[in-house]
Each structure stands twice: as C-alpha cells, then as structure tokens.
Coordinates of C-alpha atoms and ligand atoms in Angstrom, one line a residue:
X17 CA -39.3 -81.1 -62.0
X18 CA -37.0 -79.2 -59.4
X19 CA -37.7 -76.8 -57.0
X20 CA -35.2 -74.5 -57.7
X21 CA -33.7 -74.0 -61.3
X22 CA -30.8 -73.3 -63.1
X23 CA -29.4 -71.4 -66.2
X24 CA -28.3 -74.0 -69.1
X25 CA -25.1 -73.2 -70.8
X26 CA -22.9 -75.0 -72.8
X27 CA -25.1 -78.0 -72.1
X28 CA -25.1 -78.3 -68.2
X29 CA -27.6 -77.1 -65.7
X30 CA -25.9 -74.6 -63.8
X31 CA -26.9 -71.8 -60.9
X32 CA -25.5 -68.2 -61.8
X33 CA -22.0 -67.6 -60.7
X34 CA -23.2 -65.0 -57.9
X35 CA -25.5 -67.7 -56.1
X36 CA -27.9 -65.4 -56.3
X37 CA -31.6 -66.5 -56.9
X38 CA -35.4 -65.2 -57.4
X39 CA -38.8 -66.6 -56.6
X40 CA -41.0 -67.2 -58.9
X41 CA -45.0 -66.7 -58.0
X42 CA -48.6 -67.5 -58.9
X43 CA -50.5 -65.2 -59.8
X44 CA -53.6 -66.0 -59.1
X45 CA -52.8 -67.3 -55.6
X46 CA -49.3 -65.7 -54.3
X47 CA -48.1 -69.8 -54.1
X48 CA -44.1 -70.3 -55.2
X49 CA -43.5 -71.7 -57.7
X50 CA -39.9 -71.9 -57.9
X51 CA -36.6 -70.3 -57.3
X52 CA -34.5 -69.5 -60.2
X53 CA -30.8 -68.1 -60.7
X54 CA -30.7 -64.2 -60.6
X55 CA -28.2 -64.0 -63.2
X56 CA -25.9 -61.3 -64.5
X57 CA -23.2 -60.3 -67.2
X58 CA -20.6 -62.8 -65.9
X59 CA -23.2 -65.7 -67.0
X60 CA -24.5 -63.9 -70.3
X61 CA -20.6 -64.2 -71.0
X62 CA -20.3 -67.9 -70.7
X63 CA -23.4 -68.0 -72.7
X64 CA -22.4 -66.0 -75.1
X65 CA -18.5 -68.2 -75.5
X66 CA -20.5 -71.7 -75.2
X67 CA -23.1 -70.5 -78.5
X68 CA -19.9 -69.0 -79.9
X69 CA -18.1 -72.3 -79.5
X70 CA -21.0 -74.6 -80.7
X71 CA -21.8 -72.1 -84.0
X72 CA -18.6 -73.5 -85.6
X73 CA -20.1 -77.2 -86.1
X74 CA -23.9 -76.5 -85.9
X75 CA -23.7 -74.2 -89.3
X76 CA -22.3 -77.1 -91.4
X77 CA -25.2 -79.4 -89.9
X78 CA -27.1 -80.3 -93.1
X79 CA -30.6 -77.7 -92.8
X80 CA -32.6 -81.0 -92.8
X81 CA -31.0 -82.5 -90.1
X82 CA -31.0 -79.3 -87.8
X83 CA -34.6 -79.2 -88.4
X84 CA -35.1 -83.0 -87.5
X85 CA -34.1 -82.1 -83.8
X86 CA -36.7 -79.3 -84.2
X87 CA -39.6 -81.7 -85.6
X88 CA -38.5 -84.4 -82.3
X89 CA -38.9 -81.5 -79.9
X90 CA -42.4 -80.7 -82.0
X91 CA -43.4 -84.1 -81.2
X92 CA -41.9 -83.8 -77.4
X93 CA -44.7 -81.0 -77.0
X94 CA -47.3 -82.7 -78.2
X95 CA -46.9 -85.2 -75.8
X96 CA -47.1 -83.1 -73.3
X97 CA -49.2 -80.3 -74.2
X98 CA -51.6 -81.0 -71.2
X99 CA -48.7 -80.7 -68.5
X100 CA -47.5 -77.8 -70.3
X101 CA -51.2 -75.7 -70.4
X102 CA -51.6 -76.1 -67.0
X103 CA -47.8 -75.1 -66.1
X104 CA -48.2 -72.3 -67.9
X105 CA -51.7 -71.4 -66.2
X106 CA -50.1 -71.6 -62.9
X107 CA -47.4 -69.4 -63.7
X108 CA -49.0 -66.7 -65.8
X109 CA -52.8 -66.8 -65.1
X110 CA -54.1 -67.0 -68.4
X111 CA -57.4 -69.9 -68.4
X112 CA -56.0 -73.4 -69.4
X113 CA -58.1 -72.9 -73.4
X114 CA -55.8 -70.2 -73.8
X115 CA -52.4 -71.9 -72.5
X116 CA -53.5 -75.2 -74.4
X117 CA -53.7 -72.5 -77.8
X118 CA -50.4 -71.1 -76.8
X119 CA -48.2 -74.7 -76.7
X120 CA -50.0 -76.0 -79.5
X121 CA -48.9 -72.6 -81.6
X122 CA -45.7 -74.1 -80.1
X123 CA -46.6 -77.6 -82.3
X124 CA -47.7 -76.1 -85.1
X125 CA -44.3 -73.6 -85.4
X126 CA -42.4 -76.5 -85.0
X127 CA -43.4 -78.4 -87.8
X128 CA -43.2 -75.2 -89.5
X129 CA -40.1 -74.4 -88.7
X130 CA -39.1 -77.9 -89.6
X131 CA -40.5 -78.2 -92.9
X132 CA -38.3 -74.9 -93.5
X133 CA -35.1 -77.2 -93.2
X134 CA -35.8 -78.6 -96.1
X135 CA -36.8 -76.2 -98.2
X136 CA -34.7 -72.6 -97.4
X137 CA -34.7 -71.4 -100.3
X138 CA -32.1 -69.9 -102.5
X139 CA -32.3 -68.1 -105.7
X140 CA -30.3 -69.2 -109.2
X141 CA -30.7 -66.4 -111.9
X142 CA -28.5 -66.0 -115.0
X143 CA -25.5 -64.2 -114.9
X144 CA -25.0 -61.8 -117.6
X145 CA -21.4 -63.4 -118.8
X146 CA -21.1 -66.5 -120.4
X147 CA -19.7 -69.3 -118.2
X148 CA -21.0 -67.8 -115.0
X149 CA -23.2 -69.2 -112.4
X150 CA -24.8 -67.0 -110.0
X151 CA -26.9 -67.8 -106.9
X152 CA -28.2 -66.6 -103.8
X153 CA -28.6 -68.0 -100.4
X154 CA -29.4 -67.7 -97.3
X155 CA -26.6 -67.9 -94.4
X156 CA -27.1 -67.9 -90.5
X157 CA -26.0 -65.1 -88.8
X158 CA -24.4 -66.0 -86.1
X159 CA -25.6 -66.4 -82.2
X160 CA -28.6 -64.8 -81.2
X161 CA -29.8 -63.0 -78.7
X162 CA -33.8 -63.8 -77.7
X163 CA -35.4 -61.6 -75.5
X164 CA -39.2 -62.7 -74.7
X165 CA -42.4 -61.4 -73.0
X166 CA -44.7 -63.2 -70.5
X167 CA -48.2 -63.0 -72.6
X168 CA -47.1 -65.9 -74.9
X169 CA -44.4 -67.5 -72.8
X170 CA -44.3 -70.7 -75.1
X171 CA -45.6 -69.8 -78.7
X172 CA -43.0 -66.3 -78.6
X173 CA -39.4 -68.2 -77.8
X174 CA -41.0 -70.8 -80.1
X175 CA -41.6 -68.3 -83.2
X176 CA -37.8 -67.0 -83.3
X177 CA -36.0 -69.7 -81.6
X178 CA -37.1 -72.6 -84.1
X179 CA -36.3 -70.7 -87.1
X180 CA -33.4 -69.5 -85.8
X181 CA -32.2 -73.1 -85.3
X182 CA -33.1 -74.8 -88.1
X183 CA -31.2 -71.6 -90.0
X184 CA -27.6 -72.8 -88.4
X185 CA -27.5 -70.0 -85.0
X186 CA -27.0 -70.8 -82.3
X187 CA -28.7 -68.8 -79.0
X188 CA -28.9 -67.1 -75.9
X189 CA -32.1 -67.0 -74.3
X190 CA -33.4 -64.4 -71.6
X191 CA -37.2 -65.2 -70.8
X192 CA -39.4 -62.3 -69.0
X193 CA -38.7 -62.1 -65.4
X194 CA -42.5 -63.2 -64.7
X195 CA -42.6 -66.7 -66.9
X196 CA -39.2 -68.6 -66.4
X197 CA -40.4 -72.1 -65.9
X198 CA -42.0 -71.9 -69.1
X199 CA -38.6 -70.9 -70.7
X200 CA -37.1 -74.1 -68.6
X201 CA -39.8 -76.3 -70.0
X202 CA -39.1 -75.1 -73.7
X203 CA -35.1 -75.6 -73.2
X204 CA -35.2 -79.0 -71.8
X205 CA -37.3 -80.3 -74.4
X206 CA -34.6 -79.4 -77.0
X207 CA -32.1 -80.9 -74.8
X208 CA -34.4 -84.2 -74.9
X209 CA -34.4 -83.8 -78.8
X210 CA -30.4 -83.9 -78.8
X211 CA -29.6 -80.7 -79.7
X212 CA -26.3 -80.0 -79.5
X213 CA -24.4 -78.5 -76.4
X214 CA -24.1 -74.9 -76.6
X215 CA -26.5 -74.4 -79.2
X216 CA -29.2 -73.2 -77.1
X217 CA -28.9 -71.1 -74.2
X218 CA -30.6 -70.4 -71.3
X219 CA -30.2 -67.3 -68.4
X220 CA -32.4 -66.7 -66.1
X221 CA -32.5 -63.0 -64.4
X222 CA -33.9 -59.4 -64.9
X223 CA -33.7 -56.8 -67.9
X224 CA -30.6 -54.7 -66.2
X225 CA -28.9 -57.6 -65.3
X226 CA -29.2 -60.0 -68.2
X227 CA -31.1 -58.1 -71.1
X228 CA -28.6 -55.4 -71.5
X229 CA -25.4 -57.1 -71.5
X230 CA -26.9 -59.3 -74.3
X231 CA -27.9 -56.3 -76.3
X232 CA -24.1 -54.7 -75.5
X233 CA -22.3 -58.1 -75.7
X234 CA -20.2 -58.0 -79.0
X235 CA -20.7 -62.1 -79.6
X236 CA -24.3 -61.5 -80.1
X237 CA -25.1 -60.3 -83.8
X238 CA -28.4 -60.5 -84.1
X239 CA -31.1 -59.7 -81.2
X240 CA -35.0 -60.8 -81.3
X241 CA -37.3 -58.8 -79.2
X242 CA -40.6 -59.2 -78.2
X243 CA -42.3 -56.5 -75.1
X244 CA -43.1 -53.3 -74.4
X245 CA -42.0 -50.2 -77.0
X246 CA -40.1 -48.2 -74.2
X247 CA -38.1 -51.9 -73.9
X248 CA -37.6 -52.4 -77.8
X249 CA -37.0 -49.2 -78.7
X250 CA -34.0 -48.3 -76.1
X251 CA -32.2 -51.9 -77.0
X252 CA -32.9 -50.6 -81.1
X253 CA -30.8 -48.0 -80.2
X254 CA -27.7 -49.3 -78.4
X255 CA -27.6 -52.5 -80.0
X256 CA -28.1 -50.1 -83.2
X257 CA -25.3 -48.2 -82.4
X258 CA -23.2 -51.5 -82.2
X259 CA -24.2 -52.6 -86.1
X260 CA -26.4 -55.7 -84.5
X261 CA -29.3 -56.6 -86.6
X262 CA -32.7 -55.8 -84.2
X263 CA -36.0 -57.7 -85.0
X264 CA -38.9 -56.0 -82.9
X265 CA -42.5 -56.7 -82.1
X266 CA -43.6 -54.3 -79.8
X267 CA -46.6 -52.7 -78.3
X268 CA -50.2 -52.3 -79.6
X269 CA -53.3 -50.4 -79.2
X270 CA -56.1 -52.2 -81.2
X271 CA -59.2 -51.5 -82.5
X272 CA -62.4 -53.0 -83.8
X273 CA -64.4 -51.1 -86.5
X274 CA -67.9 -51.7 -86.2
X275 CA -70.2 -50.5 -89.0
X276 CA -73.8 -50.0 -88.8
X277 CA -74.7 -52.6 -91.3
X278 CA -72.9 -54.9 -88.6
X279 CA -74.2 -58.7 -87.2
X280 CA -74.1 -56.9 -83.5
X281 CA -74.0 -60.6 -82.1
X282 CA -71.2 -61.5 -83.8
X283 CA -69.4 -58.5 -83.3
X284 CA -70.0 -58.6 -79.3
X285 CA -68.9 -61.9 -78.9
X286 CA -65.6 -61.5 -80.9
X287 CA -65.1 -57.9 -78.8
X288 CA -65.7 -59.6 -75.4
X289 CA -63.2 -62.5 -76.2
X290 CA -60.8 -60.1 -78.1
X291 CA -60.9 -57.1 -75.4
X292 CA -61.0 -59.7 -71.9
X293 CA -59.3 -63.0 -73.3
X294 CA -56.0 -63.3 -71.6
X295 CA -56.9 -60.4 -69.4
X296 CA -56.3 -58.2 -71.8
X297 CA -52.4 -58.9 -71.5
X298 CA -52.3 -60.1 -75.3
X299 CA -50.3 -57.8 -77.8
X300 CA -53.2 -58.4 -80.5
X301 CA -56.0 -57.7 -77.5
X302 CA -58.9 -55.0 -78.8
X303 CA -58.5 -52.3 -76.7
X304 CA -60.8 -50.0 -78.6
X305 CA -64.0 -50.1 -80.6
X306 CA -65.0 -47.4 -82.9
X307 CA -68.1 -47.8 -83.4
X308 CA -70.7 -46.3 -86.0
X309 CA -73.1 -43.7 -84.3
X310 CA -76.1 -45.4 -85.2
X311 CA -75.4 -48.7 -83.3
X312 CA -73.2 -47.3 -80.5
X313 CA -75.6 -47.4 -77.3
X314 CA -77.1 -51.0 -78.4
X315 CA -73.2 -52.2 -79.1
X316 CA -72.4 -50.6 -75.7
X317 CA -75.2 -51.8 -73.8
X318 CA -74.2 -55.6 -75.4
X319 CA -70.6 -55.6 -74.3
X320 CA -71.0 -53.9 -71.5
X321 CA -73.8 -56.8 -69.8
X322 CA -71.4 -59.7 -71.3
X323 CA -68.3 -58.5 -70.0
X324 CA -69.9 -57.6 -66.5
X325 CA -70.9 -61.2 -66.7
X326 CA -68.0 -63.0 -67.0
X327 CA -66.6 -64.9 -64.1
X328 CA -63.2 -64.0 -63.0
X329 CA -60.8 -67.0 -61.1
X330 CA -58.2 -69.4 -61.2
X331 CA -57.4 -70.0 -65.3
X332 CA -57.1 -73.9 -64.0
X333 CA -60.7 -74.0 -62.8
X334 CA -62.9 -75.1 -65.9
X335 CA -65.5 -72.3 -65.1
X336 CA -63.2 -69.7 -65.0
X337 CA -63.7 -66.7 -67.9
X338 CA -61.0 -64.5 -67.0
X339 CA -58.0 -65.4 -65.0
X340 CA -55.3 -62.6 -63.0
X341 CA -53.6 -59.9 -64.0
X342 CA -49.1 -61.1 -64.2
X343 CA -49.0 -59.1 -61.3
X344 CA -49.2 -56.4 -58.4
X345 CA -47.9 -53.4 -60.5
X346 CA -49.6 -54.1 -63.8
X347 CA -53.1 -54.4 -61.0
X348 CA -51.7 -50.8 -60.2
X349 CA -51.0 -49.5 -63.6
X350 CA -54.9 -50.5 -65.3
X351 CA -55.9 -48.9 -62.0
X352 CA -54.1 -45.8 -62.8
X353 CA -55.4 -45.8 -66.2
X354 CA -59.4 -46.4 -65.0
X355 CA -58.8 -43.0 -63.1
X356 CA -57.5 -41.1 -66.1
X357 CA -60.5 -42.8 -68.2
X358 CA -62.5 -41.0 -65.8
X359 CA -60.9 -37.6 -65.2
X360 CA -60.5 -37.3 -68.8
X361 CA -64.8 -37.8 -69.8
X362 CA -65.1 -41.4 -70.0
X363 CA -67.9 -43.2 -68.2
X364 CA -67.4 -46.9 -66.6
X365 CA -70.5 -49.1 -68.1
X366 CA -69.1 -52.0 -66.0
X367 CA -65.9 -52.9 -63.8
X368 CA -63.8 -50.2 -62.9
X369 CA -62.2 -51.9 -60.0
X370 CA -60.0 -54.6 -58.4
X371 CA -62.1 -58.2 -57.6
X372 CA -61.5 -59.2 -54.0
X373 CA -64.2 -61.2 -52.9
X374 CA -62.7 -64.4 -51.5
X375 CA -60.0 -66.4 -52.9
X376 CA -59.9 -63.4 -55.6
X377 CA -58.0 -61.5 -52.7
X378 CA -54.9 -63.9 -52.7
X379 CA -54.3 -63.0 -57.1
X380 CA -54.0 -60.3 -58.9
X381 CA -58.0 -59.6 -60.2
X382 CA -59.2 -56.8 -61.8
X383 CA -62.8 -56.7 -63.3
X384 CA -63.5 -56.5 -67.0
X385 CA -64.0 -53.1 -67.7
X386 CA -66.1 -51.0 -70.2
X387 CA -65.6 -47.3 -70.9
X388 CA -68.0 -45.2 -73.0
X389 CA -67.9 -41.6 -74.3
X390 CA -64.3 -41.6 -74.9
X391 CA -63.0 -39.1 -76.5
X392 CA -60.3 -39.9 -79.4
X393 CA -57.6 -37.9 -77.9
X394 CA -58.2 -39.4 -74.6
X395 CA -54.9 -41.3 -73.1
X396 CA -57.7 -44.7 -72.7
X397 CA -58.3 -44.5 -76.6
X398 CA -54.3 -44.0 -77.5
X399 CA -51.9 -45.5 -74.8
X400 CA -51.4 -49.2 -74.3
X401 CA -52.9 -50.2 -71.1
X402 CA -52.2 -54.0 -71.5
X403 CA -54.7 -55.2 -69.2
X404 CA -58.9 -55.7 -69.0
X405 CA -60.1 -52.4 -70.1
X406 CA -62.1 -51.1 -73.0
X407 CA -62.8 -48.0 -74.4
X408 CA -66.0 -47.1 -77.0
X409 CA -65.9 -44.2 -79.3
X410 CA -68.6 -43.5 -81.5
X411 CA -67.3 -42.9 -85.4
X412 CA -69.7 -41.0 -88.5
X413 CA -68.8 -43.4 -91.1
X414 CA -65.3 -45.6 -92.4
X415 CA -63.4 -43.0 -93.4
X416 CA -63.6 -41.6 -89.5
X417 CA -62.9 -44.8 -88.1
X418 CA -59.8 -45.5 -90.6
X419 CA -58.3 -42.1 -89.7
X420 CA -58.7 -42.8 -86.2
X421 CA -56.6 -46.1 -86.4
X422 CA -54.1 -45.0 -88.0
X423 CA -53.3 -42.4 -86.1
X424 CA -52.4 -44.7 -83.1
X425 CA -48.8 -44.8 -82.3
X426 CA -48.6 -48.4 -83.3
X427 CA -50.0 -50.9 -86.1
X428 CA -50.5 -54.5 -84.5
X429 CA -53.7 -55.5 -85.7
X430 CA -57.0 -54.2 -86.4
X431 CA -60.4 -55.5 -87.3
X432 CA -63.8 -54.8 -89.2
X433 CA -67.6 -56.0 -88.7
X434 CA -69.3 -55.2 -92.1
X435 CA -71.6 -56.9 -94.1
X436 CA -71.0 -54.9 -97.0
X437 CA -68.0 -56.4 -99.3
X438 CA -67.2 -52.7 -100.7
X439 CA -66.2 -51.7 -96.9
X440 CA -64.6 -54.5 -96.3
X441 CA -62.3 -53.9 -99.3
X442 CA -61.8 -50.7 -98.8
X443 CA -60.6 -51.3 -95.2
X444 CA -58.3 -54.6 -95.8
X445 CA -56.4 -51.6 -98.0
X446 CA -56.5 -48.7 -96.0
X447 CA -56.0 -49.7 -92.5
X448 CA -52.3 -49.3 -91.5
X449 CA -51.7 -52.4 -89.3
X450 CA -49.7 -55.5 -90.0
X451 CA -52.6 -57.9 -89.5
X452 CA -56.2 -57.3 -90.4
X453 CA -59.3 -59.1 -89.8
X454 CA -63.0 -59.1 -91.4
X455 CA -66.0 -59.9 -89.3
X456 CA -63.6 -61.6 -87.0
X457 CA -61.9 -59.6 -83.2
X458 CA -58.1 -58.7 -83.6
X459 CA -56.4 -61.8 -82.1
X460 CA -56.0 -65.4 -83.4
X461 CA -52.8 -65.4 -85.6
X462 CA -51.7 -68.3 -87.5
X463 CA -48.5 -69.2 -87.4
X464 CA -48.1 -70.3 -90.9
X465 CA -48.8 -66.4 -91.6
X466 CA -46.1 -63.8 -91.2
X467 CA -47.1 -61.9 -87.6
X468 CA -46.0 -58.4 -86.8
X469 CA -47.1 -54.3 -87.2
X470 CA -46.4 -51.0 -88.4
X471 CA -45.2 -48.3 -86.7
X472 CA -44.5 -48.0 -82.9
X473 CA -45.5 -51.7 -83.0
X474 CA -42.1 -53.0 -85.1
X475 CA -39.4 -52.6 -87.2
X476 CA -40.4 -54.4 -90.7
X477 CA -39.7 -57.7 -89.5
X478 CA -42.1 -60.5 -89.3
X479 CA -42.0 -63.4 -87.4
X480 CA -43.5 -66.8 -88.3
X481 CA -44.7 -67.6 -91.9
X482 CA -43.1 -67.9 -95.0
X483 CA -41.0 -64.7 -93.7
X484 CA -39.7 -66.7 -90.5
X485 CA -35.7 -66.8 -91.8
X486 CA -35.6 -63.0 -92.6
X487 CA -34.9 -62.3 -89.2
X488 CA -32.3 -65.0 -88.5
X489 CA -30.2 -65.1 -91.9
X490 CA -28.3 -63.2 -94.3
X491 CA -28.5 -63.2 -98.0
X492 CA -24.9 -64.3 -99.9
X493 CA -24.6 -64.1 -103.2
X494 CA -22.2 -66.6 -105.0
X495 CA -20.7 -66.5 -108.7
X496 CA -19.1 -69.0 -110.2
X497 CA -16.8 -68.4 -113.3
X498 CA -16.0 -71.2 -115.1
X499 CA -14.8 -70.0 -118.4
X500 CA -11.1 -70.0 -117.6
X501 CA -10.3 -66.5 -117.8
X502 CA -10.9 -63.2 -116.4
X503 CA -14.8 -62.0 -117.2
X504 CA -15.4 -58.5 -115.7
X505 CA -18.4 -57.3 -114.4
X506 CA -19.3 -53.8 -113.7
X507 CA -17.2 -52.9 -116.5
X508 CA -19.1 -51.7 -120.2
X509 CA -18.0 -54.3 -122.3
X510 CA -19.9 -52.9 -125.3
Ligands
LIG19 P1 -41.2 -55.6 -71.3 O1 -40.7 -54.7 -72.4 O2 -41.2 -55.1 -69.9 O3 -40.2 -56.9 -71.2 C1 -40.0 -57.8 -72.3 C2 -38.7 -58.5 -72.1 O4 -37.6 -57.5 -72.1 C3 -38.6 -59.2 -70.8 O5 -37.8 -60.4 -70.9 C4 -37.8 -58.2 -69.9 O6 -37.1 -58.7 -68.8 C5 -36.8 -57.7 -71.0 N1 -36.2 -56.4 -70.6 C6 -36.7 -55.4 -69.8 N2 -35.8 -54.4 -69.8 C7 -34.8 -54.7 -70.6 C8 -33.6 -54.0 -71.0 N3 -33.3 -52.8 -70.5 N4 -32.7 -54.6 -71.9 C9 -33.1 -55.8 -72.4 N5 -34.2 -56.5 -72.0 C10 -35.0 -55.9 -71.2 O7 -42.6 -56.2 -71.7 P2 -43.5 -57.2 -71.0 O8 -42.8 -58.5 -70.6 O9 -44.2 -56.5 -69.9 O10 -44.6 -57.6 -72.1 C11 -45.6 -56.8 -72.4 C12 -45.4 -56.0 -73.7 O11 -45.0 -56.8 -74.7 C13 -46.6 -55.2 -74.2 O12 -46.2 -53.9 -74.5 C14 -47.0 -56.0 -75.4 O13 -47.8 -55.3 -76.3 C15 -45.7 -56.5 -75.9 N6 -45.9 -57.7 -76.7 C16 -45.8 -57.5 -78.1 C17 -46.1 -58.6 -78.9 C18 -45.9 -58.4 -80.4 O14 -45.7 -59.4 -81.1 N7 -46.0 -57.2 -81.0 C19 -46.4 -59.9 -78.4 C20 -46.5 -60.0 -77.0 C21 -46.3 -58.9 -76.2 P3 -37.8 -58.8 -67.4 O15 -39.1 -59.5 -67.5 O16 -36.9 -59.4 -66.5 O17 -38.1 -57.3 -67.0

C-alpha cells in the first residue's frame, strides 16, 4: 500500500494536476496515515470526460456481465475483510466489530447488487391496439456523481456505487475529506475485478474544491449524496436548478420510545449500543429516548451506570467500547452542544466532558454522555449533535411520544420497547420515519431492505433493497407496432 495516493481516472493512478496534497490522520492517536491529492475542478473535468468516454461501451455490456465484475469485487472483499476492518479502524475510529459490520454490509450489497444484473426488471403490459407491443424498462442514466460521508466509509460508496454499476453508469467518486483510504481500498478492488477504464472514478480533495464542481459539472446527470442536511440540501438546490436528478440521505435525530410495560433490560442494552456505538457518529444512532413517566428514573438510572461504564480507547484494541470522535472540531461541536444541554435545564447523569487520561490525550475522546430532564423544545432533544450524547424526556403515554417524533426536523429511523402488540401496531403506522424498529434500538439496517427517511432526513429515494436502481436509472417505455399501418393512440377511435 503507498504512502502517498493518487486520484484514479480514466484507469491510471494519477496525483491532481496542481501537485497539491493533504494528510490524512488517525484519530485516535494523531499518527499519518497518508498523503492524498488535494484535488480541484481541473481533475473533476478529466473525471468527468474519462466516465463520459467509457459510458458509450459500458451501457451495452450485457446487465449480467456488468454485475459479474461486481460479484468478483464481492468476493475480493471477502478476502480481505480483516485488512479492511482494521484499515478502516485506523482511519475513522470506529472499534474493529463495527468496521468488520461495515465491509461485510460491503459483501452482502455486492451480491446484492449482483444478483440485480440478472434480474432488472422491466414491465410488459398490453397495449390497447391490436398488433402492438408495449414494455417498460429501465435505462442508466448516465455518469454519476457520488458524494459520501465518513461514518460508513465502505458500506455508503458500496450502496450507490454497486447499483449504479451493474445499471450501465459509469462514476465519479468524491469520498469525505476524513476517510480517503477507505475510498482507495474500495476503487482498487474494482480495478482488481476488471472493470473497465473510466468506469469508475476516483478524486480525492475537499467539498469546495471537488464536491461542487461535480454538482455544477454539466456531464454529471445524476448526483448521490450522503452527509449532513446543510451539505444535501444546498447541492439539491444548484444541482436542482441545473435539471440533475439528486438522491439524498441526510441527517437524523433518533428516538427510542420506551413504554411502561417495557423489558427495561432489553431496552438499556439496545439504548447504550444504539446511543454510544460508533461514537454516536452513525446517521441511525438514538440520540433521544422518550420515555414513559412511570419508568423514567429506573430507565435513567440504567443507562446512565452502563454508559458511564464503558471503556473508551483505540477501536483496534479488543477491550475497547467506544473508540474517538473523526476529529478536533466535531470534539468541539458535542462540547458546545453539552453546554447548551445545560444552560437550557438539562442535567448530565454521566460524561459531560472530553477523556484525557493518558493515551486518550493523543485522540479525539469524548465521554459517553447522559442528559436527563430535557425539555422537548430543548436544542439537545431537536438538533443533530452527531456524536456521544443522549438526552431523556419523560412522555404520558404513545400518543405523546408519537407527536414528539414526528415533529423532529428529520425521519431516519425510530424505535419502540413494548410488550403490548396493540402499541406496537399502532406505532409501526404512525411513526413518521423511513425505518422502524420493535423491541429493537434504531440502527442495524439490512441491506437487502430499502434504507432512507422522511423529511429533513431525504428526498424519497431509498438506497439498497429491492428499490437500489430507482436512483441510478430511468424508466423507457417502448411500443412496438407491428400491424403494418398507422394505429393512433391518444386519438378516440370510438
Ligand atoms: P458533510 O455533509 O459535511 O459531508 C458529506 C460529504 O459531502 C463529504 O464528502 C464532504 O466533503 C462533501 N461536501 C461538503 N461540502 C460540500 C459541497 N459544498 N458540495 C459538495 N460536497 C460537499 O457530512 P459528514 O461527512 O460530516 O457526515 C455526517 C453527516 O452525514 C451527518 O449529518 C449524518 O447524519 C449524515 N449521514 C446520513 C446518513 C443517511 O443515510 N441518512 C448516513 C450517514 C451519515 P468533505 O469531507 O471533503 O468536507
């Protein structure tokens, strides 16, 4: 593996026409990891003309045999998943069950993805002449444009870039700023698979600089987002304005229901792992409960000893519970927000503050914290925070609890401990998020189900699933006449 990196573009490893570079760090100790080209519009261009250029003979690759390259690059990961995991744990922090979970979601949406190529499915249907054929199907768009977070380095590029493949586009690919050697890992495995040069694309370099020229660049049709709402929501407009077709998945703010008729142990160990896994940096992480009056201080008191409890370090050390923070300013923003918690009536049951004792001092450590006696309008119990902190709010019943999820600002996911089937009904209906869970915490997606929210969280699309092509392809409708003359439609023949 090299030292320092390069872009990939048209099927060569090259540095970005500037010379200009960044380092890439550890998180959990401040060691480099890399150097990597600090790109700009000049190298999105050539991108851009190389995934132009290889469109033209990847679309007319049989769907099957675009999909076998996937299903080899499938099996690449699997080979090395271990290598992978613990990449990924040095470069983003997250503990090394949690990085193996995030390439194997890389596995399983390759197979996936794969098993799409031979099935895309069209649509025949009778036309309303005689000696007329009519049938849909589905079409690539064109090249992409993939924009990905840090949380999910792997299993995010894998969820739209597969299916976008194995649909006939080809791709540009801008990784977060924060995780680039996962995004080098990812590409070189395809070019081990033999795809095609110029099919996929790889730039390294920052938002300004490489983000937004892909969203303005007029040989990029369709642009797949994943990040914050502020990000997604400003490229939805400009690459809007330019008729591009925008897939987002945006920010959450997640809550657990907890009823009274609750198993309290169950319910605390899914809250600990869904509130403090990953840091709290996942997009599906619980960042609320709201929690049924009559079990709120013995829930509180629960959560509150286990996530005091757990052991903060290095994600590659095997006794290690909770790993860094990405980095100094997100350390600086859940600080921030711990401060407002308090101004605004909240009380810190445990953690509150950065972890600094010994080798914790070299990473970015912030201690698992637990907020009760939040109110609902508090910022804590509405704004994302994106990082170990958790806020309690006692609810009167259901109904209060519903109301209070969905009047967040987004709809990721949202869950419910019940053990009374009526509830649980009544709450898989009513709550307005694109996931939903039962006696489970709010993360653990599936890849074979369709993943995305409502509201400030997306835009109706859903990634993975049986809705993985929406995204990436276009619907054509096709009629044949065969009757050797002129049939009209849309006419009244009667
Ligand atoms: P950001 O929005 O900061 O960044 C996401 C990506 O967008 C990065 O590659 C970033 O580049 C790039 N970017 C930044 N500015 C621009 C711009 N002006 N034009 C184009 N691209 C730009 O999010 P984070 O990386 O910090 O990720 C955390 C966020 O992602 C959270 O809000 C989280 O909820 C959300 N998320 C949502 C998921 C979902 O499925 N709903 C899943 C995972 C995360 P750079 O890194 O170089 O700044």
């Amino acid at each position: 593996m090299p030292e320092v990196f390069q872009n990939f573009i048209g099927g060569k490893w090259v540095p970005a026409r500037s010379g200009l570079t960044f380092v890439n760090h550890n998180p959990a100790t401040g060691e480099v990891l890399g150097t990597f080209p600090s790109s700009g519009p000049e190298d999105v261009d050539a991108a851009v003309q190389a995934a132009a250029k290889a469109y033209r003979s990847w679309r007319l690759v049989p769907a099957p045999k675009r999909a076998e390259i996937v299903y080899r690059a499938g099996e690449i990961i699997r080979q090395r998943k271990e290598d992978l995991a613990r990449a990924m744990t040095r470069e983003m922090g997250k503990v090394l069950a949690e990085t193996r979970g995030d390439v194997q979601e890389g596995i399983d949406m390759a197979y996936l993805a794969a098993g799409e190529g031979r099935r895309m499915y069209g649509v025949t249907t009778p036309s309303e002449m005689p000696d007329k054929w009519a049938m849909s199907v589905r079409a690539p768009i064109g090249v992409a444009g993939v924009i990905t977070p840090w949380n999910f380095p792997f299993a995010i590029p894998s969820w739209k870039l597969m299916p976008a493949l194995v649909a006939g586009n080809t791709a540009v690919f801008k990784p977060a700023g924060d995780t680039p050697e996962m995004a080098w890992h990812f590409t070189k495995i395809f070019e081990e698979a033999g795809l095609p040069a110029g099919v996929l694309n790889l730039v390294f370099g920052s938002g300004s600089n490489v983000g937004n020229p892909m969203v303005e660049h007029p040989g990029i049709s369709v642009i797949s987002f994943t990040g914050s709402t502020e990000v997604g929501l400003s490229i939805n407009e400009r690459a809007g304005k330019l008729g591009k077709r925008v897939s987002l998945e945006m920010g959450g703010k997640n809550a657990i229901l907890v009823m009274d008729d609750a198993d309290l142990g169950l319910a605390t160990d899914a809250i600990v792992w869904a509130a403090f896994g990953t840091t709290g940096q996942r997009c599906t992480a619980a960042s609320r409960v709201l929690v049924h009056e009559q079990v709120h201080d013995e829930l509180a008191r629960r959560v509150a000893e286990r996530a005091g409890a757990l052991r903060l370090g290095d994600g590659l050390d095997p006794a290690t519970e909770v790993g860094p923070l990405i980095n100094r300013s997100q350390v600086e923003t859940v600080e921030r927000y711990v401060g407002i918690g308090v101004e605004q009536g909240g009380r810190v049951a445990t953690g509150g503050s950065r972890a600094t004792d010994g080798a914790l001092s070299k990473g970015n450590f912030f201690r698992p914290t637990v907020f009760t006696g939040v109110e609902r309008g508090a910022r804590i119990a509405v704004e994302e925070i994106f990082g170990p902190v958790l806020a309690m709010l006692r609810v009167k019943s259901l109904e209060d609890a519903i109301e209070i999820n969905n009047a967040s600002a987004y709809g990721l996911s949202s869950s419910i401990f019940t053990a009374d089937v009526n509830r649980a009904f009544r709450a898989m209906r009513d709550l307005d998020t694109g996931i939903v869970y039962v006696n489970h915490g709010t993360t653990g997606a599936e890849t074979h189900l369709p993943f995305g929210g409502t509201r400030g969280t997306g835009n109706g699309h859903r990634e993975a699933g049986h809705t993985m092509l929406d995204p990436f392809t276009e619907w054509k409708s096709i009629y044949v006449d065969f009757s050797g003359h002129l049939q009209r439609a849309q006419i009244d023949n009667n």
